[in-house]
Each structure stands twice: as C-alpha cells, then as structure tokens.
PDB file of C-alpha atoms in Angstrom:
ATOM      1  CA  GLN E  67       0.357  -7.131   2.444  1.00 90.00           C
ATOM      2  CA  GLN E  68      -2.200  -7.640   5.618  1.00 92.00           C
ATOM      3  CA  TYR E  69       1.169  -6.568   8.077  1.00 94.00           C
ATOM      4  CA  ALA E  70       0.365  -5.583  11.263  1.00 93.00           C
ATOM      5  CA  TRP E  71       1.845  -2.179  10.533  1.00 94.00           C
ATOM      6  CA  GLY E  72      -1.072  -0.814   8.160  1.00 94.00           C
ATOM      7  CA  LYS E  73      -3.696   0.546   8.196  1.00 94.00           C
ATOM      8  CA  ILE E  74      -7.519  -2.005   9.530  1.00 96.00           C
ATOM      9  CA  GLY E  75     -10.045  -1.651   7.132  1.00 96.00           C
ATOM     10  CA  SER E  76     -11.366   0.739   4.876  1.00 94.00           C
ATOM     11  CA  ASN E  77      -9.631   2.916   6.434  1.00 93.00           C
ATOM     12  CA  SER E  78      -7.532   2.343   4.481  1.00 94.00           C
ATOM     13  CA  GLU E  79      -6.210   3.690   1.129  1.00 91.00           C
ATOM     14  CA  VAL E  80      -4.565   0.305  -0.032  1.00 93.00           C
ATOM     15  CA  ALA E  81      -8.299  -1.461   0.993  1.00 94.00           C
ATOM     16  CA  ARG E  82     -10.206   1.625  -1.031  1.00 93.00           C
ATOM     17  CA  LEU E  83      -7.891   0.670  -4.429  1.00 91.00           C
ATOM     18  CA  LEU E  84      -7.855  -3.113  -3.869  1.00 91.00           C
ATOM     19  CA  ALA E  85     -11.815  -2.720  -3.929  1.00 92.00           C
ATOM     20  CA  SER E  86     -11.496  -0.020  -6.448  1.00 90.00           C
ATOM     21  CA  SER E  87     -10.229  -3.003  -8.923  1.00 84.00           C
ATOM     22  CA  ASP E  88     -12.010  -5.714  -8.292  1.00 83.00           C
ATOM     23  CA  PRO E  89     -15.475  -6.326  -8.018  1.00 82.00           C
ATOM     24  CA  LEU E  90     -14.683  -9.856  -5.894  1.00 84.00           C
ATOM     25  CA  ALA E  91     -12.347  -7.797  -4.004  1.00 88.00           C
ATOM     26  CA  GLN E  92     -13.779  -8.030   0.330  1.00 91.00           C
ATOM     27  CA  ILE E  93     -13.114  -5.392   2.504  1.00 95.00           C
ATOM     28  CA  ALA E  94     -12.903  -7.930   6.188  1.00 95.00           C
ATOM     29  CA  GLU E  95     -13.076  -4.570   9.190  1.00 96.00           C
ATOM     30  CA  ASP E  96     -10.866  -6.074  11.489  1.00 95.00           C
ATOM     31  CA  LYS E  97      -8.443  -7.103   9.847  1.00 96.00           C
ATOM     32  CA  PRO E  98      -4.776  -4.328   8.561  1.00 96.00           C
ATOM     33  CA  TYR E  99      -3.755  -3.503   4.710  1.00 95.00           C
ATOM     34  CA  ALA E 100      -0.433  -2.799   4.404  1.00 95.00           C
ATOM     35  CA  GLU E 101       0.638  -2.838   0.968  1.00 94.00           C
ATOM     36  CA  LEU E 102      -0.408  -3.086  -2.293  1.00 93.00           C
ATOM     37  CA  TRP E 103       1.240  -4.040  -5.019  1.00 92.00           C
ATOM     38  CA  MET E 104       1.714  -3.873  -8.871  1.00 92.00           C
ATOM     39  CA  GLY E 105       4.802  -5.905 -10.304  1.00 93.00           C
ATOM     40  CA  THR E 106       6.710  -9.461 -11.256  1.00 93.00           C
ATOM     41  CA  HIS E 107       7.653  -9.284  -7.604  1.00 87.00           C
ATOM     42  CA  PRO E 108       8.014 -13.735  -6.706  1.00 83.00           C
ATOM     43  CA  ARG E 109       5.817 -13.470  -3.833  1.00 84.00           C
ATOM     44  CA  GLY E 110       3.457 -11.094  -5.329  1.00 88.00           C
ATOM     45  CA  ASP E 111       2.985 -11.761  -8.772  1.00 93.00           C
ATOM     46  CA  ALA E 112       0.483  -9.234 -10.178  1.00 92.00           C
ATOM     47  CA  LYS E 113      -2.859 -10.677 -10.829  1.00 90.00           C
ATOM     48  CA  ILE E 114      -4.267 -10.233 -14.609  1.00 90.00           C
ATOM     49  CA  LEU E 115      -7.680 -10.317 -14.126  1.00 84.00           C
ATOM     50  CA  ASP E 116      -9.139  -9.122 -17.574  1.00 86.00           C
ATOM     51  CA  ASN E 117     -10.481 -12.863 -19.833  1.00 87.00           C
ATOM     52  CA  ARG E 118      -9.641 -11.643 -22.866  1.00 92.00           C
ATOM     53  CA  ILE E 119      -5.272 -11.678 -22.669  1.00 91.00           C
ATOM     54  CA  SER E 120      -4.319 -15.643 -22.000  1.00 91.00           C
ATOM     55  CA  GLN E 121      -1.247 -15.308 -19.512  1.00 90.00           C
ATOM     56  CA  LYS E 122      -3.182 -14.420 -15.735  1.00 92.00           C
ATOM     57  CA  THR E 123       0.362 -12.535 -14.169  1.00 94.00           C
ATOM     58  CA  LEU E 124       1.951  -9.508 -15.268  1.00 95.00           C
ATOM     59  CA  SER E 125       5.456 -11.844 -15.104  1.00 95.00           C
ATOM     60  CA  GLN E 126       3.830 -14.299 -17.873  1.00 95.00           C
ATOM     61  CA  TRP E 127       2.411 -11.882 -19.887  1.00 96.00           C
ATOM     62  CA  ILE E 128       6.301  -9.858 -19.685  1.00 96.00           C
ATOM     63  CA  ALA E 129       7.916 -12.806 -20.865  1.00 95.00           C
ATOM     64  CA  GLU E 130       5.674 -13.014 -24.186  1.00 94.00           C
ATOM     65  CA  ASN E 131       6.145  -9.689 -24.833  1.00 95.00           C
ATOM     66  CA  GLN E 132       9.630  -8.463 -23.882  1.00 95.00           C
ATOM     67  CA  ASP E 133       9.261  -5.780 -26.305  1.00 94.00           C
ATOM     68  CA  SER E 134       7.388  -3.519 -23.872  1.00 94.00           C
ATOM     69  CA  LEU E 135      10.072  -3.364 -21.332  1.00 95.00           C
ATOM     70  CA  GLY E 136      12.201  -1.569 -24.162  1.00 95.00           C
ATOM     71  CA  SER E 137      15.349  -2.790 -25.339  1.00 94.00           C
ATOM     72  CA  LYS E 138      18.115  -1.155 -23.181  1.00 95.00           C
ATOM     73  CA  VAL E 139      15.684  -2.381 -19.864  1.00 94.00           C
ATOM     74  CA  LYS E 140      15.367  -5.385 -21.698  1.00 95.00           C
ATOM     75  CA  ASP E 141      18.603  -5.497 -22.278  1.00 94.00           C
ATOM     76  CA  THR E 142      20.027  -4.375 -19.327  1.00 90.00           C
ATOM     77  CA  PHE E 143      16.917  -6.336 -16.205  1.00 89.00           C
ATOM     78  CA  ASN E 144      17.279  -9.361 -18.938  1.00 91.00           C
ATOM     79  CA  GLY E 145      14.022  -9.325 -19.457  1.00 94.00           C
ATOM     80  CA  ASN E 146      12.481  -8.058 -15.920  1.00 92.00           C
ATOM     81  CA  LEU E 147      10.524  -6.404 -14.473  1.00 92.00           C
ATOM     82  CA  PRO E 148      12.895  -3.110 -13.007  1.00 89.00           C
ATOM     83  CA  PHE E 149      11.490  -2.108 -10.404  1.00 89.00           C
ATOM     84  CA  LEU E 150       7.749  -3.199  -8.298  1.00 90.00           C
ATOM     85  CA  PHE E 151       5.318  -0.045  -7.488  1.00 92.00           C
ATOM     86  CA  LYS E 152       3.670  -0.151  -4.175  1.00 92.00           C
ATOM     87  CA  VAL E 153       1.573   1.494  -2.224  1.00 92.00           C
ATOM     88  CA  LEU E 154       1.868   1.752   1.153  1.00 93.00           C
ATOM     89  CA  SER E 155      -1.332   2.846   4.097  1.00 93.00           C
ATOM     90  CA  VAL E 156       1.312   3.043   7.710  1.00 93.00           C
ATOM     91  CA  GLU E 157      -1.168   3.233  11.102  1.00 94.00           C
ATOM     92  CA  THR E 158       1.914   1.861  12.927  1.00 94.00           C
ATOM     93  CA  PRO E 159       5.887   2.668  12.557  1.00 94.00           C
ATOM     94  CA  LEU E 160       8.102   0.525  10.692  1.00 92.00           C
ATOM     95  CA  SER E 161      11.123  -1.069  10.948  1.00 92.00           C
ATOM     96  CA  ILE E 162      14.326   0.741  10.832  1.00 94.00           C
ATOM     97  CA  GLN E 163      16.240  -0.661   7.289  1.00 92.00           C
ATOM     98  CA  ALA E 164      18.841  -0.042   5.441  1.00 92.00           C
ATOM     99  CA  HIS E 165      18.374  -2.023   1.502  1.00 90.00           C
ATOM    100  CA  PRO E 166      21.837  -3.130  -0.493  1.00 91.00           C
ATOM    101  CA  ASN E 167      23.403  -2.343  -2.368  1.00 91.00           C
ATOM    102  CA  LYS E 168      23.026  -4.301  -6.047  1.00 89.00           C
ATOM    103  CA  GLU E 169      25.982  -5.926  -6.126  1.00 92.00           C
ATOM    104  CA  LEU E 170      25.116  -6.857  -1.544  1.00 93.00           C
ATOM    105  CA  ALA E 171      22.559  -8.617  -2.749  1.00 90.00           C
ATOM    106  CA  GLU E 172      23.256 -10.148  -5.733  1.00 92.00           C
ATOM    107  CA  LYS E 173      25.568 -12.120  -2.887  1.00 94.00           C
ATOM    108  CA  LEU E 174      22.530 -12.308  -0.241  1.00 92.00           C
ATOM    109  CA  HIS E 175      20.156 -13.787  -2.771  1.00 92.00           C
ATOM    110  CA  LEU E 176      23.196 -16.739  -3.782  1.00 94.00           C
ATOM    111  CA  GLN E 177      23.386 -17.041  -0.121  1.00 95.00           C
ATOM    112  CA  ALA E 178      20.411 -17.348   1.563  1.00 93.00           C
ATOM    113  CA  PRO E 179      16.858 -17.314  -1.417  1.00 90.00           C
ATOM    114  CA  GLN E 180      14.101 -17.944   1.182  1.00 89.00           C
ATOM    115  CA  HIS E 181      15.173 -13.984   2.899  1.00 87.00           C
ATOM    116  CA  TYR E 182      16.207 -12.779  -0.346  1.00 84.00           C
ATOM    117  CA  PRO E 183      14.324 -13.888  -3.226  1.00 79.00           C
ATOM    118  CA  ASP E 184      15.672 -11.531  -6.097  1.00 76.00           C
ATOM    119  CA  ALA E 185      19.443 -10.859  -6.375  1.00 82.00           C
ATOM    120  CA  ASN E 186      18.077  -6.454  -7.393  1.00 79.00           C
ATOM    121  CA  HIS E 187      19.429  -3.921  -5.315  1.00 84.00           C
ATOM    122  CA  LYS E 188      16.278  -1.363  -3.640  1.00 85.00           C
ATOM    123  CA  PRO E 189      16.590   2.109  -3.949  1.00 88.00           C
ATOM    124  CA  GLU E 190      13.272   3.837  -3.098  1.00 90.00           C
ATOM    125  CA  MET E 191      11.292   6.405  -3.889  1.00 90.00           C
ATOM    126  CA  ALA E 192       8.117   7.731  -2.098  1.00 91.00           C
ATOM    127  CA  ILE E 193       6.066  10.150  -3.270  1.00 92.00           C
ATOM    128  CA  ALA E 194       2.937  10.729  -0.865  1.00 92.00           C
ATOM    129  CA  LEU E 195      -0.429  10.245  -1.430  1.00 89.00           C
ATOM    130  CA  THR E 196      -1.741  11.431   2.250  1.00 89.00           C
ATOM    131  CA  PRO E 197       0.399  13.511   4.431  1.00 91.00           C
ATOM    132  CA  PHE E 198       3.535  11.429   5.782  1.00 92.00           C
ATOM    133  CA  GLN E 199       5.662  11.136   8.650  1.00 94.00           C
ATOM    134  CA  GLY E 200       9.030   9.226   8.096  1.00 94.00           C
ATOM    135  CA  LEU E 201      13.016   8.584   8.678  1.00 95.00           C
ATOM    136  CA  CYS E 202      14.896   9.159   6.025  1.00 95.00           C
ATOM    137  CA  GLY E 203      19.198   8.892   6.445  1.00 96.00           C
ATOM    138  CA  PHE E 204      21.725  10.959   9.203  1.00 96.00           C
ATOM    139  CA  ARG E 205      21.121  13.710  11.200  1.00 96.00           C
ATOM    140  CA  PRO E 206      24.031  15.975  10.943  1.00 96.00           C
ATOM    141  CA  VAL E 207      26.274  16.248  13.756  1.00 96.00           C
ATOM    142  CA  GLU E 208      25.646  18.559  15.467  1.00 95.00           C
ATOM    143  CA  GLU E 209      21.781  18.672  15.518  1.00 93.00           C
ATOM    144  CA  ILE E 210      22.517  15.529  17.475  1.00 93.00           C
ATOM    145  CA  VAL E 211      24.676  16.618  19.170  1.00 92.00           C
ATOM    146  CA  THR E 212      22.278  19.451  20.199  1.00 88.00           C
ATOM    147  CA  PHE E 213      19.053  16.279  21.008  1.00 87.00           C
ATOM    148  CA  LEU E 214      21.323  14.767  23.496  1.00 84.00           C
ATOM    149  CA  LYS E 215      22.411  17.597  25.317  1.00 83.00           C
ATOM    150  CA  THR E 216      18.748  19.169  25.117  1.00 82.00           C
ATOM    151  CA  ALA E 217      17.702  15.424  26.960  1.00 74.00           C
ATOM    152  CA  ALA E 218      20.420  15.388  29.096  1.00 64.00           C
ATOM    153  CA  GLY E 219      18.643  18.235  30.490  1.00 63.00           C
ATOM    154  CA  ASN E 220      15.200  16.572  30.766  1.00 66.00           C
ATOM    155  CA  ASN E 221      13.821  19.097  27.953  1.00 65.00           C
ATOM    156  CA  MET E 222      11.930  16.754  26.316  1.00 68.00           C
ATOM    157  CA  GLU E 223       8.159  18.956  24.290  1.00 68.00           C
ATOM    158  CA  ASP E 224      11.221  20.960  22.191  1.00 67.00           C
ATOM    159  CA  ILE E 225      12.092  17.855  20.381  1.00 76.00           C
ATOM    160  CA  PHE E 226       9.298  16.124  18.863  1.00 86.00           C
ATOM    161  CA  GLY E 227       9.083  14.384  23.150  1.00 85.00           C
ATOM    162  CA  GLU E 228       5.120  13.439  22.178  1.00 88.00           C
ATOM    163  CA  LEU E 229       6.683  11.738  19.083  1.00 91.00           C
ATOM    164  CA  LEU E 230       9.050   9.897  21.050  1.00 91.00           C
ATOM    165  CA  LEU E 231       5.293   9.378  23.831  1.00 91.00           C
ATOM    166  CA  GLN E 232       3.534   8.285  20.990  1.00 92.00           C
ATOM    167  CA  LEU E 233       6.477   5.385  19.755  1.00 94.00           C
ATOM    168  CA  HIS E 234       6.830   3.937  23.187  1.00 93.00           C
ATOM    169  CA  GLN E 235       2.631   3.926  23.864  1.00 93.00           C
ATOM    170  CA  GLN E 236       2.887   2.214  20.291  1.00 93.00           C
ATOM    171  CA  TYR E 237       7.045  -0.169  20.561  1.00 94.00           C
ATOM    172  CA  PRO E 238       7.595  -0.458  24.478  1.00 94.00           C
ATOM    173  CA  GLY E 239      10.864  -0.707  25.886  1.00 92.00           C
ATOM    174  CA  ASP E 240      11.670  -0.475  22.253  1.00 94.00           C
ATOM    175  CA  ILE E 241      15.063   1.580  22.205  1.00 93.00           C
ATOM    176  CA  GLY E 242      14.152   2.332  18.549  1.00 93.00           C
ATOM    177  CA  CYS E 243      12.108   4.975  19.299  1.00 93.00           C
ATOM    178  CA  PHE E 244      15.487   7.509  19.593  1.00 92.00           C
ATOM    179  CA  ALA E 245      16.385   7.606  15.992  1.00 94.00           C
ATOM    180  CA  ILE E 246      14.141  10.391  15.119  1.00 94.00           C
ATOM    181  CA  TYR E 247      16.457  11.869  17.086  1.00 93.00           C
ATOM    182  CA  PHE E 248      19.723  10.792  14.957  1.00 96.00           C
ATOM    183  CA  LEU E 249      17.552  10.684  11.031  1.00 96.00           C
ATOM    184  CA  ASN E 250      16.088  13.320   9.953  1.00 96.00           C
ATOM    185  CA  LEU E 251      11.773  13.129  10.337  1.00 95.00           C
ATOM    186  CA  LEU E 252      10.259  14.110   7.215  1.00 94.00           C
ATOM    187  CA  THR E 253       6.983  16.112   6.999  1.00 94.00           C
ATOM    188  CA  LEU E 254       5.734  14.792   3.616  1.00 94.00           C
ATOM    189  CA  LYS E 255       2.038  17.273   2.391  1.00 93.00           C
ATOM    190  CA  PRO E 256       0.798  15.078  -0.737  1.00 92.00           C
ATOM    191  CA  GLY E 257       3.002  15.090  -3.876  1.00 92.00           C
ATOM    192  CA  GLU E 258       6.381  15.488  -2.052  1.00 94.00           C
ATOM    193  CA  ALA E 259       8.496  13.067  -1.837  1.00 93.00           C
ATOM    194  CA  MET E 260      12.152  10.884  -0.489  1.00 92.00           C
ATOM    195  CA  PHE E 261      14.550   8.816  -2.805  1.00 92.00           C
ATOM    196  CA  LEU E 262      16.414   6.479  -0.093  1.00 91.00           C
ATOM    197  CA  GLU E 263      19.411   5.296  -2.463  1.00 91.00           C
ATOM    198  CA  ALA E 264      21.040   1.696  -0.892  1.00 90.00           C
ATOM    199  CA  ASN E 265      22.051   1.612   2.801  1.00 91.00           C
ATOM    200  CA  VAL E 266      20.427   4.708   3.415  1.00 94.00           C
ATOM    201  CA  PRO E 267      18.824   4.126   7.305  1.00 95.00           C
ATOM    202  CA  HIS E 268      14.749   4.359   6.971  1.00 95.00           C
ATOM    203  CA  ALA E 269      11.471   4.229   8.220  1.00 94.00           C
ATOM    204  CA  TYR E 270       8.414   4.529   8.013  1.00 93.00           C
ATOM    205  CA  LEU E 271       6.105   5.995  10.771  1.00 94.00           C
ATOM    206  CA  LYS E 272       2.553   7.133   9.432  1.00 92.00           C
ATOM    207  CA  GLY E 273       0.786   7.989   5.961  1.00 88.00           C
ATOM    208  CA  GLY E 274       0.809   7.035   2.817  1.00 80.00           C
ATOM    209  CA  PRO E 275       2.709   7.032   0.101  1.00 71.00           C
ATOM    210  CA  TRP E 276       3.650   5.370  -3.566  1.00 77.00           C
ATOM    211  CA  LEU E 277       6.298   3.374  -3.349  1.00 70.00           C
ATOM    212  CA  CYS E 278       9.088   2.472  -6.611  1.00 69.00           C
ATOM    213  CA  ARG E 279      11.487   0.471  -6.083  1.00 70.00           C
TER     214      ARG E 279
END
C-alpha cells in the first residue's frame, strides 16, 4: 500500500521486504511504500507465487484447506483467517484513529460496506522492528492538566515542544498536533510492543512496526 505517509523508495522497510520476496518487484525511488499486507483482506488478498500451488491467493488456498485454521478458529470465524498481518514504514504521522468493537464493526459493515469492507473488529498488536514512536490511549487527567498549565505559561521546551513543532511543520494548522498532550506518547525499541484494543484512540508517528490486527 503506497499511502502518502510511508517512507520513500528503498528507504522504506516495506519496499525492501517487497523486493526481497518478489524478484520481479521494481522499487520506485520517488514513491512511498507504507504498508505490506499478509492476509486475506478484500483490498489486499496475499498472492501465492509458488507455481506448484494451484490457488493464486491466500483466501483461495484457505477456502480449500480449511483444516489449516484449526477447528476452533474455523468454527468461530466461519472458515476465515481472523487477522491481518502488516508491516508499516512510517515517515510522517498517521491520523488519530479508534477502531470499532465487533458489534459496531458489523453494524458499520451493513450500513456502508464501501467504507467498511469487512465486519471484523480491529484490535491491534504493534511490535517495533525499528525505533518506533506512537500515541496510545488517554493520559491520566493529572498529566493533561499539568501540560495545559505549563503551556499556558509558554514554557514549551519541557513538554515535547520540539515534537509539537515537528508535527506543526508536517501538518500546519492541524489541531490534532496537540494530541501529544492528551494521549500517551510511547517510544518503542526494536522488539518492544504495544496493544491497542477497540475504541482506544491512537496514532503512529514514526518508525516501522509489525502490526497484527
């Protein structure tokens, strides 16, 4: 997926993984490579390149090899793979999001399938491949109040002032830049992880995680 927030060309971990797995892949050095998907999502069904396998996509293979899911997963999720595995390569921050729970996801899918192509909820587990920075869940109220009081005194250097300026340069005039004072700011080292359950506001700011949702 070549979303605008992805790293450019071979600087992207996603692009390098794509090139290593597909000898025919050509990496454009002027285009972003944001996400590499491995799953059966309708917008990105994984392709099977092994000519010895008759099925051409992962969803086709699973449909004809239901036992591969195990009986519990097969019965619970109607024979479908219940997660999507992604690799992200983030150059500029993503929008602040909160994913619906299962009940709301099913309702939204029925109401607007063009915007919600599946009926699954989307809890996420993000594991850092490289140093990674993100926002996850609301800070304690006491922290938020402290930030507001400090900002009112124009003493921004001690409260992520450099990060705020960086976000403002990337998204001028966007009030979402101030989310760093309301949401927990996490910096993960490679191998560290964070879990995002349904309805938790979050945003990925910079770096490269594995993502399973």
